[in-house]
Short mmCIF file of C-alpha atoms in Angstrom, two decimals:
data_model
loop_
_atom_site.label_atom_id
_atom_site.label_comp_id
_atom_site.label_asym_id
_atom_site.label_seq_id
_atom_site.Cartn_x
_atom_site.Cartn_y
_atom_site.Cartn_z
CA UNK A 1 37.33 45.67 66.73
CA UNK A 2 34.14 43.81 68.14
CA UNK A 3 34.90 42.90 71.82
CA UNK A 4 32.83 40.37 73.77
CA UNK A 5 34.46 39.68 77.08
CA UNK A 6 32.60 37.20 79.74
CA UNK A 7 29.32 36.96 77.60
CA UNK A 8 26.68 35.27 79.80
CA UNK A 9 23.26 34.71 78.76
CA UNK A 10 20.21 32.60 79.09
CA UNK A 11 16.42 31.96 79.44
CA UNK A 12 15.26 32.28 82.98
CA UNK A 13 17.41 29.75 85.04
CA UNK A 14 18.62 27.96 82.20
CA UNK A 15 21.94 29.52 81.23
CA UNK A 16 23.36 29.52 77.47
CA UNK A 17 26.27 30.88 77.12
CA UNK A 18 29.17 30.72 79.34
CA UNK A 19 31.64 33.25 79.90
CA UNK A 20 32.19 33.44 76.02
CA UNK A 21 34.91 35.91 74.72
CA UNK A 22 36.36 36.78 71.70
CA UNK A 23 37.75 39.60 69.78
CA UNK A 24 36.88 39.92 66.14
CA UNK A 25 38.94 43.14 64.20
CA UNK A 26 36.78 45.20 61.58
CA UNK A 27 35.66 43.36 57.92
CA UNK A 28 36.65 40.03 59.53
CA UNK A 29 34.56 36.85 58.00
CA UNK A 30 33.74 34.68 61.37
CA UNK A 31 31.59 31.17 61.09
CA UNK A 32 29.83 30.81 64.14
CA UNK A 33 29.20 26.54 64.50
CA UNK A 34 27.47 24.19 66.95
CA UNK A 35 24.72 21.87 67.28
CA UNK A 36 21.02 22.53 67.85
CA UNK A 37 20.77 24.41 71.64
CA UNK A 38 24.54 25.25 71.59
CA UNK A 39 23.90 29.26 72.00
CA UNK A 40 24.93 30.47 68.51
CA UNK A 41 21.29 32.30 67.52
CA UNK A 42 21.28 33.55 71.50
CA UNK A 43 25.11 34.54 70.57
CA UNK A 44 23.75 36.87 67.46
CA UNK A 45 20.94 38.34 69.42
CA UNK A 46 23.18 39.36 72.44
CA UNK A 47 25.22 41.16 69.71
CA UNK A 48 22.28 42.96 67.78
CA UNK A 49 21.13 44.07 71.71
CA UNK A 50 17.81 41.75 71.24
CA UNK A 51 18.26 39.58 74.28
CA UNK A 52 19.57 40.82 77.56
CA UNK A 53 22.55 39.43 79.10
CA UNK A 54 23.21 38.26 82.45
CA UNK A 55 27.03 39.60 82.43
CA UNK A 56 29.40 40.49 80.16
CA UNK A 57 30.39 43.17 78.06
CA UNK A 58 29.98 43.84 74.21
CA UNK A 59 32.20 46.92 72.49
CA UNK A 60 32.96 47.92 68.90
CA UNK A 61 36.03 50.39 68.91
CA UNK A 62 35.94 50.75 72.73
CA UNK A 63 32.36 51.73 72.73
CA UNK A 64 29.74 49.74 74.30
CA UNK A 65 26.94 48.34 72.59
CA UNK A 66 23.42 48.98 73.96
CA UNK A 67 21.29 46.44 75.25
CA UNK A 68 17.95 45.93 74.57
CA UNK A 69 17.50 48.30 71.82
CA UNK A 70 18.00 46.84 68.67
CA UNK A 71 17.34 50.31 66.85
CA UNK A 72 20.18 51.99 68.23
CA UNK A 73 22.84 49.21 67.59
CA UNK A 74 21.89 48.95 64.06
CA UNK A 75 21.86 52.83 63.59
CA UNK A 76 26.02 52.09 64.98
CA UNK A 77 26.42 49.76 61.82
CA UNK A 78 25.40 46.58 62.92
CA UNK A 79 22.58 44.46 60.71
CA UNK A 80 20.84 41.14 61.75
CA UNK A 81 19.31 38.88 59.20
CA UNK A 82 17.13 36.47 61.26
CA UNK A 83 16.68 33.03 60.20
CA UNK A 84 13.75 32.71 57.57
CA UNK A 85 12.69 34.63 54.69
CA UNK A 86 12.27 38.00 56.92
CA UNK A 87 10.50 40.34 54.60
CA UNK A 88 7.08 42.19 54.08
CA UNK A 89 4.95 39.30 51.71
CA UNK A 90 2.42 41.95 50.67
CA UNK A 91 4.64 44.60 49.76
CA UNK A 92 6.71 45.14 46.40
CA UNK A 93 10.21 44.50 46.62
CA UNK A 94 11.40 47.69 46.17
CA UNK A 95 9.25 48.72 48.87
CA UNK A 96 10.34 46.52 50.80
CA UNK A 97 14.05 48.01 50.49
CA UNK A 98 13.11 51.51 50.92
CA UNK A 99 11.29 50.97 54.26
CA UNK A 100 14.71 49.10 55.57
CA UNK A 101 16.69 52.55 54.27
CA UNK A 102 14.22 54.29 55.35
CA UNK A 103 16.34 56.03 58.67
CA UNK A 104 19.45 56.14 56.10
CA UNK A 105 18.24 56.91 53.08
CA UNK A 106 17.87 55.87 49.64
CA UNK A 107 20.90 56.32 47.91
CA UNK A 108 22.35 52.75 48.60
CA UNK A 109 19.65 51.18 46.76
CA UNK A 110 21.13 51.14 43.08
CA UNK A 111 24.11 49.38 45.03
CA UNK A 112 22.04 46.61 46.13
CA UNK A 113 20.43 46.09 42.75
CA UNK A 114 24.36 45.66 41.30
CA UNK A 115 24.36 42.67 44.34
CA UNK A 116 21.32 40.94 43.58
CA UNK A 117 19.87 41.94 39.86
CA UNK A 118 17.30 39.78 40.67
CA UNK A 119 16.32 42.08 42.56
CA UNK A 120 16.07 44.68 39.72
CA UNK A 121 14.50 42.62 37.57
CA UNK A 122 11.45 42.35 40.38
CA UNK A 123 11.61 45.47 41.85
CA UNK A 124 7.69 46.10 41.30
CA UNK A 125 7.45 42.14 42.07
CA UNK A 126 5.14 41.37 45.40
CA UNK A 127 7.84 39.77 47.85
CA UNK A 128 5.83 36.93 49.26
CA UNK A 129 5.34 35.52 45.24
CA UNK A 130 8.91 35.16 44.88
CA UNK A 131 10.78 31.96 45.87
CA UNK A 132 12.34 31.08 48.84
CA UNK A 133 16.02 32.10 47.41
CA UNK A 134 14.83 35.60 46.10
CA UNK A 135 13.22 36.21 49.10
CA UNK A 136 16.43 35.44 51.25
CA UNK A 137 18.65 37.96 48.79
CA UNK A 138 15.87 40.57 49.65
CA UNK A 139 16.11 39.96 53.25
CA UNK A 140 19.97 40.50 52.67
CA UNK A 141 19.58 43.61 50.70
CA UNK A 142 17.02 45.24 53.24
CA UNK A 143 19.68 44.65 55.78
CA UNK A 144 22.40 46.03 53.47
CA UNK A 145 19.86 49.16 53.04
CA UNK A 146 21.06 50.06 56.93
CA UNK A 147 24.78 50.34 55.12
CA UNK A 148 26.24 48.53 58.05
CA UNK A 149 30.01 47.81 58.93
CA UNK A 150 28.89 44.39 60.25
CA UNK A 151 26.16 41.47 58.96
CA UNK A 152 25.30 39.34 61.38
CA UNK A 153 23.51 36.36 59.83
CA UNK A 154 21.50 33.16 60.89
CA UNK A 155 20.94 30.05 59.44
CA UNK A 156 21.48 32.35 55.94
CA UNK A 157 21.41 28.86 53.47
CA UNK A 158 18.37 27.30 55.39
CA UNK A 159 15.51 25.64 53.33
CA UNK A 160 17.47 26.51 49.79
CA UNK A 161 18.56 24.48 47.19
CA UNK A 162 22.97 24.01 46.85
CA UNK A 163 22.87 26.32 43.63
CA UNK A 164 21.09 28.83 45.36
CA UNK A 165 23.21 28.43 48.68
CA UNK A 166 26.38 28.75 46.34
CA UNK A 167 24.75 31.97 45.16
CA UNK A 168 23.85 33.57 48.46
CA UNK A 169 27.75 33.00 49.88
CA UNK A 170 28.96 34.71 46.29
CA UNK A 171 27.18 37.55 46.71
CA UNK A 172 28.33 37.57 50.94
CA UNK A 173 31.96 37.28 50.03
CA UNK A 174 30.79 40.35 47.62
CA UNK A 175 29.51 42.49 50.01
CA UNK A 176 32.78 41.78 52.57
CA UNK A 177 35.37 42.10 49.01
CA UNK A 178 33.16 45.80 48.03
CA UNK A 179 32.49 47.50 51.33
CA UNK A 180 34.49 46.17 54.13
CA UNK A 181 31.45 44.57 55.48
CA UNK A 182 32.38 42.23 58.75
CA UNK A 183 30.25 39.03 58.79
CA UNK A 184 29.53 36.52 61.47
CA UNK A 185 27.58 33.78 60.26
CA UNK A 186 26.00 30.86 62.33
CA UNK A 187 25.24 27.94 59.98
CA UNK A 188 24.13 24.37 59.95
CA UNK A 189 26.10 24.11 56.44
CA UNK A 190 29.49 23.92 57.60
CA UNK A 191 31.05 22.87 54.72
CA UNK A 192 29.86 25.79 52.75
CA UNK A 193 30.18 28.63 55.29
CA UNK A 194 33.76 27.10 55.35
CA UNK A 195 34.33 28.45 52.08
CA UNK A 196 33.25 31.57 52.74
CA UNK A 197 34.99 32.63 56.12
CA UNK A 198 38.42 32.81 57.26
CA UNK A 199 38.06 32.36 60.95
CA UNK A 200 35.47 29.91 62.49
CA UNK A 201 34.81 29.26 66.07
CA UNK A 202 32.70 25.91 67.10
CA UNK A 203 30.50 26.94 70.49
CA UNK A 204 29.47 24.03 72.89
CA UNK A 205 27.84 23.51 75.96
CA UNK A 206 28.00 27.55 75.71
CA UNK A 207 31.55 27.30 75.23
CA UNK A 208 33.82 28.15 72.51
CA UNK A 209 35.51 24.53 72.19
CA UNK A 210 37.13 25.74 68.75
CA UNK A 211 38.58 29.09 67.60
CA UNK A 212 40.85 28.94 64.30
CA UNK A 213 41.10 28.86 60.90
CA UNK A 214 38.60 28.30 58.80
CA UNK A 215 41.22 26.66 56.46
CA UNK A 216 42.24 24.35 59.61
CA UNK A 217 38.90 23.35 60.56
CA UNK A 218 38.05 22.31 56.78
CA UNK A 219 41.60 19.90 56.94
CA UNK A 220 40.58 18.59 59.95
CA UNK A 221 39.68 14.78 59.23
CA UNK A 222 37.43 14.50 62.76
CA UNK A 223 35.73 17.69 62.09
CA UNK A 224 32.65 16.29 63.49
CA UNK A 225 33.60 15.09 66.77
CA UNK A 226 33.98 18.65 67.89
CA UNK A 227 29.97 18.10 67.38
#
């Protein structure tokens, strides 16, 4: 179970999130929603221990997260996949997934090739040549190369075409379906992410203002109001 009870967080005097908690149980798929500025990529970052918090606690299994040291929450299972094609451009792709491993080792590597066999097929490919989709699947598989029990991901479908975007959530719902994988995802593409998850939560004004379903967000004929 991920806990978050009385997140606060913010930028200097501006606070962004407001006494935010929620309890998520292990391999859960959550969609994190909310307009520009609501808190969702501050939300991820409190979780991956990148940005400090001004109260709050954060827990998986009873244990706390550290803060401020993104190293040793990933090394607990936890993976962050930033918005943007996050990879090495002058590096081979393979490369690129063995320096991710590197602190776990190699052997998950032939798994992540059965995810993405694009992947394969460019293994000796420079990253920064391939398009924007491939790229995105690498930065995926580099964070799969940590083996994690949780993917935190943001903005995942940004800047790719729908077939691509349909391609990226198969191979998500893969990774959750194979290994137990939890996944919170923050997206601007609600619609899609609502296929993929089946819990979503809909932060505002630092807030969570929705926490359900994803099935009962998707029905709901004013989904955009809560925006």
């Amino acid at each position: 179970m991920l806990a978050i009870n009385g997140l606060v967080a913010g930028y200097g005097s501006l606070t962004v999130l407001r006494d935010l908690s929620l309890s998520i149980p292990d391999g859960a798929k959550l969609g994190v929603f909310g307009h520009n500025g609501a808190g969702k990529t501050t939300f991820l970052r409190c979780l991956i221990g990148a940005h400090r918090r001004s109260a709050g606690t954060i827990s998986w299994n009873g244990e706390a997260l550290p803060e401020g040291d993104v190293p040793a929450t990933v090394s607990k299972g936890i993976a962050f996949v930033p918005q943007g094609h996050n990879v090495f451009p002058t590096l081979s792709v393979e490369q690129n997934l063995t320096i991710a491993g590197l602190p776990f080792g190699s052997d998950f590597l032939p798994e992540v090739f059965k995810l993405f066999p694009v992947l394969d097929e460019r293994r000796s490919q420079r990253a920064g040549s391939m398009s924007g989709g491939e790229q995105q699947m690498l930065a995926l598989g580099m964070a799969l190369m940590t083996q994690p029990k949780w993917l935190l991901l943001d903005e995942p479908s940004t800047g790719l075409a729908p077939v691509i975007v349909r391609n990226v959530m198969d191979r998500l719902r893969d990774v959750n379906a194979r290994f137990g994988t939890g996944l919170i995802v923050v997206e601007q593409n609600v619609p899609a992410t609502l296929k993929l998850v089946d819990r979503a939560i809909i932060i505002k004004s630092g807030g969570i203002v929705f926490d359900g379903a994803s099935a009962e967000l998707s029905a709901n004929s004013d989904l955009w109001a809560w925006f």
